[in-house]
């Protein structure tokens, strides 16, 4: 401060000064003051020596105590020591008391804010320290990278080498050019082939035999396999070429065998005919490189197997066996002409009729007379008239009078049923020793010869039978279970008919080979027919006779057939008749299928003409009879199963199995 300026103004009298921490105040011996070295002393300055300078006592406030005679205060750049305009006077200035008070209050608030910031920094010092370490580490990495780069630059070699040479760094300050020899590389650059180094740049792979440089690129540094088999003349005659890696192999074609000589491989024809079994039903002819099978007479080559010859059925030709009463019989590789059944050849090789009635005394039973027929014979019942009753005779016909015939009449649905009218009706009973000590009626059948009865196959299906019936004891053989009675009108155990009837046993029985078991309700009726052979011959009489086998295959729609069964009448098991109608049309097909399930082609559907008369258990195997124009009863069907409604039934068509039956039936 200059002399004489503001000399009469009073500046610090009665002034309380509060520092906000930003005032640039220095005084001697103050521990918070800046060093005296930072205090600008002016020779013309004015030294203030107030009696006391202090601020109010608040928390964290700094109290300044001036000690007269010991401390000196130097003030500059401070609102308290500036003029009213706020311009630094670098000297003493004066203010009003109010103005100084406002300035001091504002300074105090700023000082308090700075102290808060300072306290936050003290509280989180470790965070700021960690950030500072990260910054320092980044700076260190940058410096290290710069140092390494400068070192690398300082050691890089800039020597230029020839294309056939390679620059080699010997040390940090020196490099040189060295000659490149590709032929010494490991692994060998040419692989299995020799390597040739050029004087200048490059090398060549020396291809050995069987290999060449690629012809398309002529690349001397590579070798590839030569396909010698592209040359069609590389191998000899009848030989095939197989290319290998670096070479090839010649081998003989099929049908040739190899003969190795000193200089070459020779292929000669192989004689396959040395194998005597190579041709089936024929003989072998060797050819060049192959062979041929020629079939024997009566055989023809199999189109699927040229080494096999199959039999020719000469009987399919209409030109063979054209003589009278002869037929063709095919044999393996040939055929023969034989006489039909009932004929034999005479001395002129002609087929003539055999008179069975003369040549055999056992052809017919004692109650029949034998009549010779062409190729056959007939057993005629002994009648008052000369009419020949061979089978299926309707004994209710009043025109016929049979010796010793007895008639008995029963009634069913108001219609008389004559006892003995159908003398071929057979029943199958379980013998009393195998079922609750009494016979049990299980199935029916029809007598077709002195030895044979036709019934349903499921009646003799042992597995199916045992599911239906619980036996009390076991027989030695399944066939021994059955007791067969024929032409019994009353099956009641105490009836005269049953007591006087004769019991027959089964010698053997044959189920149709195509029979399909009726093990469930929805099983398909198929080939449900069987033939029984009895242990002894039945002599025909007025009470026991045969029914005729059918001659027609087709069963016409709406044809009426007759079925005999047994029903309870006055506590007696009486033979009854039931008329059924054949349903063989599209309209009835769906209903028959609903009632009976699937029916095979060898069966037909029928329905009862009288809803009050129904078929049931025990009627299986019963014959469905057709009365023909010649006044004979023929066996048209065999009862197989009943429908959901018992009026419906499925019948096996006997005429579709006639050839199989005739082959088994014995007179």
mmCIF file with all atom_site columns, N, CA and C in Angstrom, residues 410-413 417 425 427 441 444 488-492 495 563-578 612-619 622:
data_model
loop_
_atom_site.group_PDB
_atom_site.id
_atom_site.type_symbol
_atom_site.label_atom_id
_atom_site.label_alt_id
_atom_site.label_comp_id
_atom_site.label_asym_id
_atom_site.label_entity_id
_atom_site.label_seq_id
_atom_site.pdbx_PDB_ins_code
_atom_site.Cartn_x
_atom_site.Cartn_y
_atom_site.Cartn_z
_atom_site.occupancy
_atom_site.B_iso_or_equiv
_atom_site.pdbx_formal_charge
_atom_site.auth_seq_id
_atom_site.auth_comp_id
_atom_site.auth_asym_id
_atom_site.auth_atom_id
_atom_site.pdbx_PDB_model_num
ATOM 1   N N  . UNK A 1 410 ? -93.845 -138.500 -34.695 1.00 0.00 ? 410 UNK A N  1
ATOM 2   C CA . UNK A 1 410 ? -93.782 -137.487 -33.651 1.00 0.00 ? 410 UNK A CA 1
ATOM 3   C C  . UNK A 1 410 ? -94.239 -136.172 -34.266 1.00 0.00 ? 410 UNK A C  1
ATOM 4   N N  . UNK A 1 411 ? -94.586 -135.232 -33.430 1.00 0.00 ? 411 UNK A N  1
ATOM 5   C CA . UNK A 1 411 ? -95.106 -133.955 -33.912 1.00 0.00 ? 411 UNK A CA 1
ATOM 6   C C  . UNK A 1 411 ? -94.146 -132.824 -33.510 1.00 0.00 ? 411 UNK A C  1
ATOM 7   N N  . UNK A 1 412 ? -93.982 -131.815 -34.377 1.00 0.00 ? 412 UNK A N  1
ATOM 8   C CA . UNK A 1 412 ? -93.234 -130.605 -34.057 1.00 0.00 ? 412 UNK A CA 1
ATOM 9   C C  . UNK A 1 412 ? -93.870 -129.448 -34.807 1.00 0.00 ? 412 UNK A C  1
ATOM 10  N N  . UNK A 1 413 ? -94.200 -128.423 -34.112 1.00 0.00 ? 413 UNK A N  1
ATOM 11  C CA . UNK A 1 413 ? -94.846 -127.250 -34.696 1.00 0.00 ? 413 UNK A CA 1
ATOM 12  C C  . UNK A 1 413 ? -96.092 -127.648 -35.489 1.00 0.00 ? 413 UNK A C  1
ATOM 13  N N  . UNK A 1 417 ? -93.307 -135.657 -37.704 1.00 0.00 ? 417 UNK A N  1
ATOM 14  C CA . UNK A 1 417 ? -91.944 -136.056 -38.046 1.00 0.00 ? 417 UNK A CA 1
ATOM 15  C C  . UNK A 1 417 ? -91.881 -137.563 -37.890 1.00 0.00 ? 417 UNK A C  1
ATOM 16  N N  . UNK A 1 425 ? -79.087 -140.068 -40.046 1.00 0.00 ? 425 UNK A N  1
ATOM 17  C CA . UNK A 1 425 ? -78.732 -139.074 -39.036 1.00 0.00 ? 425 UNK A CA 1
ATOM 18  C C  . UNK A 1 425 ? -77.921 -139.738 -37.924 1.00 0.00 ? 425 UNK A C  1
ATOM 19  N N  . UNK A 1 427 ? -75.397 -139.130 -34.345 1.00 0.00 ? 427 UNK A N  1
ATOM 20  C CA . UNK A 1 427 ? -75.115 -138.223 -33.233 1.00 0.00 ? 427 UNK A CA 1
ATOM 21  C C  . UNK A 1 427 ? -73.820 -138.647 -32.561 1.00 0.00 ? 427 UNK A C  1
ATOM 22  N N  . UNK A 1 441 ? -74.867 -135.422 -25.454 1.00 0.00 ? 441 UNK A N  1
ATOM 23  C CA . UNK A 1 441 ? -75.017 -135.145 -26.882 1.00 0.00 ? 441 UNK A CA 1
ATOM 24  C C  . UNK A 1 441 ? -74.243 -133.866 -27.220 1.00 0.00 ? 441 UNK A C  1
ATOM 25  N N  . UNK A 1 444 ? -73.726 -133.573 -34.305 1.00 0.00 ? 444 UNK A N  1
ATOM 26  C CA . UNK A 1 444 ? -74.456 -134.447 -35.222 1.00 0.00 ? 444 UNK A CA 1
ATOM 27  C C  . UNK A 1 444 ? -73.585 -134.773 -36.417 1.00 0.00 ? 444 UNK A C  1
ATOM 28  N N  . UNK A 1 488 ? -81.343 -142.727 -34.371 1.00 0.00 ? 488 UNK A N  1
ATOM 29  C CA . UNK A 1 488 ? -82.047 -142.846 -33.093 1.00 0.00 ? 488 UNK A CA 1
ATOM 30  C C  . UNK A 1 488 ? -83.034 -141.688 -33.011 1.00 0.00 ? 488 UNK A C  1
ATOM 31  N N  . UNK A 1 489 ? -84.299 -142.002 -32.890 1.00 0.00 ? 489 UNK A N  1
ATOM 32  C CA . UNK A 1 489 ? -85.321 -140.965 -32.883 1.00 0.00 ? 489 UNK A CA 1
ATOM 33  C C  . UNK A 1 489 ? -85.412 -140.281 -31.525 1.00 0.00 ? 489 UNK A C  1
ATOM 34  N N  . UNK A 1 490 ? -85.271 -141.026 -30.438 1.00 0.00 ? 490 UNK A N  1
ATOM 35  C CA . UNK A 1 490 ? -85.371 -140.488 -29.087 1.00 0.00 ? 490 UNK A CA 1
ATOM 36  C C  . UNK A 1 490 ? -84.050 -140.758 -28.357 1.00 0.00 ? 490 UNK A C  1
ATOM 37  N N  . UNK A 1 491 ? -83.336 -139.656 -28.030 1.00 0.00 ? 491 UNK A N  1
ATOM 38  C CA . UNK A 1 491 ? -82.028 -139.790 -27.390 1.00 0.00 ? 491 UNK A CA 1
ATOM 39  C C  . UNK A 1 491 ? -82.112 -139.847 -25.872 1.00 0.00 ? 491 UNK A C  1
ATOM 40  N N  . UNK A 1 492 ? -83.285 -139.833 -25.300 1.00 0.00 ? 492 UNK A N  1
ATOM 41  C CA . UNK A 1 492 ? -83.413 -139.936 -23.848 1.00 0.00 ? 492 UNK A CA 1
ATOM 42  C C  . UNK A 1 492 ? -82.835 -141.267 -23.386 1.00 0.00 ? 492 UNK A C  1
ATOM 43  N N  . UNK A 1 495 ? -85.143 -144.182 -23.014 1.00 0.00 ? 495 UNK A N  1
ATOM 44  C CA . UNK A 1 495 ? -86.063 -144.476 -24.117 1.00 0.00 ? 495 UNK A CA 1
ATOM 45  C C  . UNK A 1 495 ? -85.703 -145.805 -24.764 1.00 0.00 ? 495 UNK A C  1
ATOM 46  N N  . UNK A 1 563 ? -82.845 -129.454 -42.045 1.00 0.00 ? 563 UNK A N  1
ATOM 47  C CA . UNK A 1 563 ? -81.861 -129.814 -41.029 1.00 0.00 ? 563 UNK A CA 1
ATOM 48  C C  . UNK A 1 563 ? -82.579 -130.563 -39.917 1.00 0.00 ? 563 UNK A C  1
ATOM 49  N N  . UNK A 1 564 ? -81.992 -131.681 -39.452 1.00 0.00 ? 564 UNK A N  1
ATOM 50  C CA . UNK A 1 564 ? -82.556 -132.428 -38.334 1.00 0.00 ? 564 UNK A CA 1
ATOM 51  C C  . UNK A 1 564 ? -81.747 -132.164 -37.071 1.00 0.00 ? 564 UNK A C  1
ATOM 52  N N  . UNK A 1 565 ? -82.469 -131.919 -35.965 1.00 0.00 ? 565 UNK A N  1
ATOM 53  C CA . UNK A 1 565 ? -81.825 -131.703 -34.681 1.00 0.00 ? 565 UNK A CA 1
ATOM 54  C C  . UNK A 1 565 ? -82.653 -132.388 -33.611 1.00 0.00 ? 565 UNK A C  1
ATOM 55  N N  . UNK A 1 566 ? -82.217 -132.259 -32.373 1.00 0.00 ? 566 UNK A N  1
ATOM 56  C CA . UNK A 1 566 ? -82.922 -132.883 -31.258 1.00 0.00 ? 566 UNK A CA 1
ATOM 57  C C  . UNK A 1 566 ? -83.391 -131.793 -30.300 1.00 0.00 ? 566 UNK A C  1
ATOM 58  N N  . UNK A 1 567 ? -84.669 -131.841 -29.927 1.00 0.00 ? 567 UNK A N  1
ATOM 59  C CA . UNK A 1 567 ? -85.238 -130.886 -29.002 1.00 0.00 ? 567 UNK A CA 1
ATOM 60  C C  . UNK A 1 567 ? -86.042 -131.591 -27.938 1.00 0.00 ? 567 UNK A C  1
ATOM 61  N N  . UNK A 1 568 ? -86.236 -130.889 -26.827 1.00 0.00 ? 568 UNK A N  1
ATOM 62  C CA . UNK A 1 568 ? -86.979 -131.473 -25.704 1.00 0.00 ? 568 UNK A CA 1
ATOM 63  C C  . UNK A 1 568 ? -88.487 -131.446 -25.977 1.00 0.00 ? 568 UNK A C  1
ATOM 64  N N  . UNK A 1 569 ? -89.103 -132.622 -25.936 1.00 0.00 ? 569 UNK A N  1
ATOM 65  C CA . UNK A 1 569 ? -90.556 -132.754 -26.078 1.00 0.00 ? 569 UNK A CA 1
ATOM 66  C C  . UNK A 1 569 ? -91.045 -133.728 -25.021 1.00 0.00 ? 569 UNK A C  1
ATOM 67  N N  . UNK A 1 570 ? -91.854 -133.219 -24.098 1.00 0.00 ? 570 UNK A N  1
ATOM 68  C CA . UNK A 1 570 ? -92.370 -134.061 -23.006 1.00 0.00 ? 570 UNK A CA 1
ATOM 69  C C  . UNK A 1 570 ? -91.243 -134.765 -22.269 1.00 0.00 ? 570 UNK A C  1
ATOM 70  N N  . UNK A 1 571 ? -90.169 -133.971 -21.934 1.00 0.00 ? 571 UNK A N  1
ATOM 71  C CA . UNK A 1 571 ? -89.003 -134.481 -21.191 1.00 0.00 ? 571 UNK A CA 1
ATOM 72  C C  . UNK A 1 571 ? -88.229 -135.537 -21.959 1.00 0.00 ? 571 UNK A C  1
ATOM 73  N N  . UNK A 1 572 ? -88.433 -135.618 -23.256 1.00 0.00 ? 572 UNK A N  1
ATOM 74  C CA . UNK A 1 572 ? -87.675 -136.533 -24.106 1.00 0.00 ? 572 UNK A CA 1
ATOM 75  C C  . UNK A 1 572 ? -86.886 -135.732 -25.133 1.00 0.00 ? 572 UNK A C  1
ATOM 76  N N  . UNK A 1 573 ? -85.672 -136.223 -25.445 1.00 0.00 ? 573 UNK A N  1
ATOM 77  C CA . UNK A 1 573 ? -84.835 -135.573 -26.459 1.00 0.00 ? 573 UNK A CA 1
ATOM 78  C C  . UNK A 1 573 ? -85.192 -136.180 -27.803 1.00 0.00 ? 573 UNK A C  1
ATOM 79  N N  . UNK A 1 574 ? -86.079 -135.495 -28.511 1.00 0.00 ? 574 UNK A N  1
ATOM 80  C CA . UNK A 1 574 ? -86.694 -136.053 -29.712 1.00 0.00 ? 574 UNK A CA 1
ATOM 81  C C  . UNK A 1 574 ? -86.073 -135.437 -30.960 1.00 0.00 ? 574 UNK A C  1
ATOM 82  N N  . UNK A 1 575 ? -85.947 -136.255 -31.992 1.00 0.00 ? 575 UNK A N  1
ATOM 83  C CA . UNK A 1 575 ? -85.453 -135.805 -33.293 1.00 0.00 ? 575 UNK A CA 1
ATOM 84  C C  . UNK A 1 575 ? -86.486 -134.886 -33.938 1.00 0.00 ? 575 UNK A C  1
ATOM 85  N N  . UNK A 1 576 ? -86.031 -133.692 -34.386 1.00 0.00 ? 576 UNK A N  1
ATOM 86  C CA . UNK A 1 576 ? -86.919 -132.709 -34.985 1.00 0.00 ? 576 UNK A CA 1
ATOM 87  C C  . UNK A 1 576 ? -86.336 -132.214 -36.292 1.00 0.00 ? 576 UNK A C  1
ATOM 88  N N  . UNK A 1 577 ? -87.235 -131.693 -37.139 1.00 0.00 ? 577 UNK A N  1
ATOM 89  C CA . UNK A 1 577 ? -86.791 -131.170 -38.419 1.00 0.00 ? 577 UNK A CA 1
ATOM 90  C C  . UNK A 1 577 ? -86.947 -129.649 -38.441 1.00 0.00 ? 577 UNK A C  1
ATOM 91  N N  . UNK A 1 578 ? -86.074 -129.005 -39.210 1.00 0.00 ? 578 UNK A N  1
ATOM 92  C CA . UNK A 1 578 ? -86.093 -127.547 -39.326 1.00 0.00 ? 578 UNK A CA 1
ATOM 93  C C  . UNK A 1 578 ? -85.781 -127.181 -40.767 1.00 0.00 ? 578 UNK A C  1
ATOM 94  N N  . UNK A 1 612 ? -89.635 -119.738 -34.644 1.00 0.00 ? 612 UNK A N  1
ATOM 95  C CA . UNK A 1 612 ? -89.788 -120.468 -33.386 1.00 0.00 ? 612 UNK A CA 1
ATOM 96  C C  . UNK A 1 612 ? -88.909 -121.702 -33.333 1.00 0.00 ? 612 UNK A C  1
ATOM 97  N N  . UNK A 1 613 ? -88.344 -122.110 -34.461 1.00 0.00 ? 613 UNK A N  1
ATOM 98  C CA . UNK A 1 613 ? -87.463 -123.276 -34.514 1.00 0.00 ? 613 UNK A CA 1
ATOM 99  C C  . UNK A 1 613 ? -86.053 -122.781 -34.776 1.00 0.00 ? 613 UNK A C  1
ATOM 100 N N  . UNK A 1 614 ? -85.165 -123.075 -33.837 1.00 0.00 ? 614 UNK A N  1
ATOM 101 C CA . UNK A 1 614 ? -83.813 -122.538 -33.908 1.00 0.00 ? 614 UNK A CA 1
ATOM 102 C C  . UNK A 1 614 ? -82.799 -123.646 -33.739 1.00 0.00 ? 614 UNK A C  1
ATOM 103 N N  . UNK A 1 615 ? -81.586 -123.388 -34.265 1.00 0.00 ? 615 UNK A N  1
ATOM 104 C CA . UNK A 1 615 ? -80.469 -124.304 -34.084 1.00 0.00 ? 615 UNK A CA 1
ATOM 105 C C  . UNK A 1 615 ? -79.648 -123.845 -32.892 1.00 0.00 ? 615 UNK A C  1
ATOM 106 N N  . UNK A 1 616 ? -78.948 -124.787 -32.260 1.00 0.00 ? 616 UNK A N  1
ATOM 107 C CA . UNK A 1 616 ? -78.140 -124.421 -31.106 1.00 0.00 ? 616 UNK A CA 1
ATOM 108 C C  . UNK A 1 616 ? -77.057 -125.432 -30.850 1.00 0.00 ? 616 UNK A C  1
ATOM 109 N N  . UNK A 1 617 ? -76.530 -125.434 -29.595 1.00 0.00 ? 617 UNK A N  1
ATOM 110 C CA . UNK A 1 617 ? -75.467 -126.356 -29.226 1.00 0.00 ? 617 UNK A CA 1
ATOM 111 C C  . UNK A 1 617 ? -75.918 -127.801 -29.409 1.00 0.00 ? 617 UNK A C  1
ATOM 112 N N  . UNK A 1 618 ? -75.063 -128.618 -29.966 1.00 0.00 ? 618 UNK A N  1
ATOM 113 C CA . UNK A 1 618 ? -75.392 -130.007 -30.263 1.00 0.00 ? 618 UNK A CA 1
ATOM 114 C C  . UNK A 1 618 ? -75.789 -130.204 -31.704 1.00 0.00 ? 618 UNK A C  1
ATOM 115 N N  . UNK A 1 619 ? -76.153 -129.080 -32.385 1.00 0.00 ? 619 UNK A N  1
ATOM 116 C CA . UNK A 1 619 ? -76.541 -129.192 -33.795 1.00 0.00 ? 619 UNK A CA 1
ATOM 117 C C  . UNK A 1 619 ? -75.354 -129.034 -34.728 1.00 0.00 ? 619 UNK A C  1
ATOM 118 N N  . UNK A 1 622 ? -74.588 -131.114 -38.071 1.00 0.00 ? 622 UNK A N  1
ATOM 119 C CA . UNK A 1 622 ? -75.829 -131.628 -38.660 1.00 0.00 ? 622 UNK A CA 1
ATOM 120 C C  . UNK A 1 622 ? -75.856 -131.340 -40.153 1.00 0.00 ? 622 UNK A C  1
#
